[in-house]
Amino acid sequence: MTANRTIGEVGERALLAEFATSAASTPDVVVGPGDDAAVIEPGARVLSVDTAVADRHFRLDWSSPEQIGARAVVAAVADIAAMGGRPTGVLIALAAPTTASADLVVGINRGAAGRAADLGAAVLGGDLVAASEVSVSITAVGVLDGVAPVRLGGARVGDVLAVSGPLGASAAGYAVLASGDRALLDDPALRAAVDAFRCPAPDPAQGPVAARAGAHALTDVSDGLVEELGLLCAASGVGVDVEAGAIPITAAAAAAADRLGDDPQRWALAGGEDHELLGAFAAGDVPPGWMVIGAVVAARPDPVRIDGSPPRVRGWRSV
Amino acid sequence: MTANRTIGEVGERALLAEFATSAASTPDVVVGPGDDAAVIEPGARVLSVDTAVADRHFRLDWSSPEQIGARAVVAAVADIAAMGGRPTGVLIALAAPTTASADLVVGINRGAAGRAADLGAAVLGGDLVAASEVSVSITAVGVLDGVAPVRLGGARVGDVLAVSGPLGASAAGYAVLASGDRALLDDPALRAAVDAFRCPAPDPAQGPVAARAGAHALTDVSDGLVEELGLLCAASGVGVDVEAGAIPITAAAAAAADRLGDDPQRWALAGGEDHELLGAFAAGDVPPGWMVIGAVVAARPDPVRIDGSPPRVRGWRSV
């Protein structure tokens, strides 16, 4: 599959699938590679790792070191929540040029540790290595507190699809920052979108809430809603019908789209890194505060349909 | 401490110490940052993360992708062993340019997964991101199987110091590879040293062996014996007297030193990445196969002495 092809040509998803084929398992592994996070016994521990690289996942001139660290923790912890887990700890592996300011890595670490503490997670350890670019890799650890892990592949025909919060705000903030337009950057109506890019603030406690509500499937929206819907369909062997107008967006994302002449629904469908949760529930089980965006239907050749048609956008991939 | 200074100027150890001050803890943390690995309850889980970066920890023209992956797992698992733990799982976070060969990351992953399987550890998950250079970050997970965690700071005056295997072979192999001398690279007498650089093969089962034997302190020799001795002294509030001639070296390291006109004892003292274990034991408790290299003495201004004198070499630092 990979002979004479580059990583970019093969793609992240196909390579992670290839990796999964070489992953030997052991009896203590309840959920292995391929879901948002692994679950191991004893103690129903949930584990995931997530790496953010400068100029790919963040920009040093767009975010403070503290925001970069906090954002990395949010992304990693979202994978714990996406199994129904509660975060308990993080390991923080930093890489940076030796010529970079020490304040940079101290700030990234402080932001990561601070957000971890806000979420009830201890800093368990870390690593610091020299590299030619700045990156931060967060291993998040959690527990299931007695709920069964909620898999990506559990959605059933007849379920409703719901999300735990608005989508597209991070992509809106990216667009505002990328515009370089000082008037937009200083516009208080857009501030919340810029903040959402610099560090989104989904509530990971909604993971256990969804698990207790009986969610059949759960994931976090890290690579764009369309991308996550495709993964959920593939894992569950189903199709989904989503109503674009039902997808919640923030006022700041709507304002940013108005100023930039863009479409907030496009950001909600294709923009990643909001890290809100997407779940499939029996119709009466949607938790309070979650918003229904569609329904699970039988498998079909084009599994994901938005307003009845195949999506015109794709998600964001890190490779 | 860090204002207006670079990462290189402040140094890895000082920065990790600074990070530890911002690490909030929680009641489930038995051992937090600052030791070889963290220990959390329930289940006495042991956790550590270790990153290797191209051209700093390995070279793509010196090692195969499989060796690079296997070596990263060996380094991370050694931190589990250094608490007395048994490895049960790994998470593999890879970064590479999108223009790199897909076979490269498939090979690194295969080598990491294969070595993990050899050591009884399942692959629990991973990540793949685009970056400008190749790196691999391994989170190792283990369990203590009922033994108490063996801390770095438990060495007592009167203890003997012992190591689980020979030191300096990885540094010898590095020297052979760095020589670029085809005759040396093809010399079967040096092959084991080159192999030790490409992927050392310490026995992580010696960690639980040492813990069950009652080790007072334990760490793995990743940054050079002198460096590790200094950390053990600082954590334990002791001094150490080491006899250089008692430090075990391999025949291949001795042969490489002979060919290159270098000193195998210098490699054993300063060379890192052998990942053998260093322990402090009551005199009668040294496990079979371990080699006594010195004694723990009272704290003093120059804590580490080799053959009665302060060491003339320092360890290897990753920053």
Coordinates of N, CA, C and O in Angstrom, one line a residue, chain A residues 1 37 40 53 56 74 76 87 95 167 192 202 251 255 264 285 288:
Chain A
M1 N 0.8 -1.2 0.0 CA 0.0 0.0 0.0 C 0.9 1.3 0.0 O 0.5 2.3 -0.6
A37 N -9.8 6.9 22.1 CA -8.9 6.6 23.1 C -8.9 5.1 23.4 O -9.9 4.5 23.1
I40 N -8.1 0.4 29.2 CA -7.4 -0.8 29.7 C -7.9 -1.1 31.1 O -8.3 -0.2 31.8
V53 N 1.9 20.8 16.4 CA 3.1 21.2 15.8 C 3.0 22.7 15.4 O 2.0 23.1 14.8
R56 N 1.5 24.4 12.0 CA 0.5 23.4 11.5 C -0.8 23.4 12.4 O -1.9 23.4 11.8
V74 N -6.7 20.6 25.9 CA -8.1 20.5 25.5 C -8.3 19.4 24.4 O -9.2 18.6 24.5
A76 N -6.3 16.8 23.7 CA -6.1 15.4 24.2 C -7.2 15.0 25.2 O -7.6 13.8 25.1
P87 N -11.1 13.0 32.7 CA -9.7 13.1 32.7 C -9.1 13.1 34.1 O -9.7 13.8 35.0
A95 N 8.9 19.8 22.7 CA 10.1 19.8 21.8 C 10.3 21.3 21.4 O 9.3 21.9 21.0
L167 N -20.3 24.6 16.6 CA -19.2 24.2 15.8 C -18.8 25.3 14.9 O -19.6 26.2 14.6
A192 N -14.7 36.3 20.5 CA -15.0 34.9 21.0 C -14.5 33.8 20.0 O -14.1 32.7 20.3
P202 N -14.5 23.5 25.1 CA -15.6 22.5 25.2 C -15.6 22.0 26.7 O -14.6 22.1 27.4
A251 N -22.5 33.2 17.8 CA -22.7 34.6 17.2 C -21.4 35.1 16.6 O -21.4 35.8 15.6
A255 N -20.8 36.4 12.9 CA -20.3 37.8 12.6 C -19.1 37.8 11.8 O -18.9 38.6 10.9
P264 N -20.7 30.5 7.6 CA -20.4 29.9 8.9 C -20.8 28.4 8.9 O -20.2 27.6 9.6
D285 N -33.0 10.0 24.5 CA -31.9 10.0 25.5 C -30.9 11.1 25.3 O -29.9 11.2 26.0
P288 N -29.6 17.0 28.3 CA -30.0 18.4 28.3 C -28.8 19.3 27.7 O -27.7 19.0 28.1

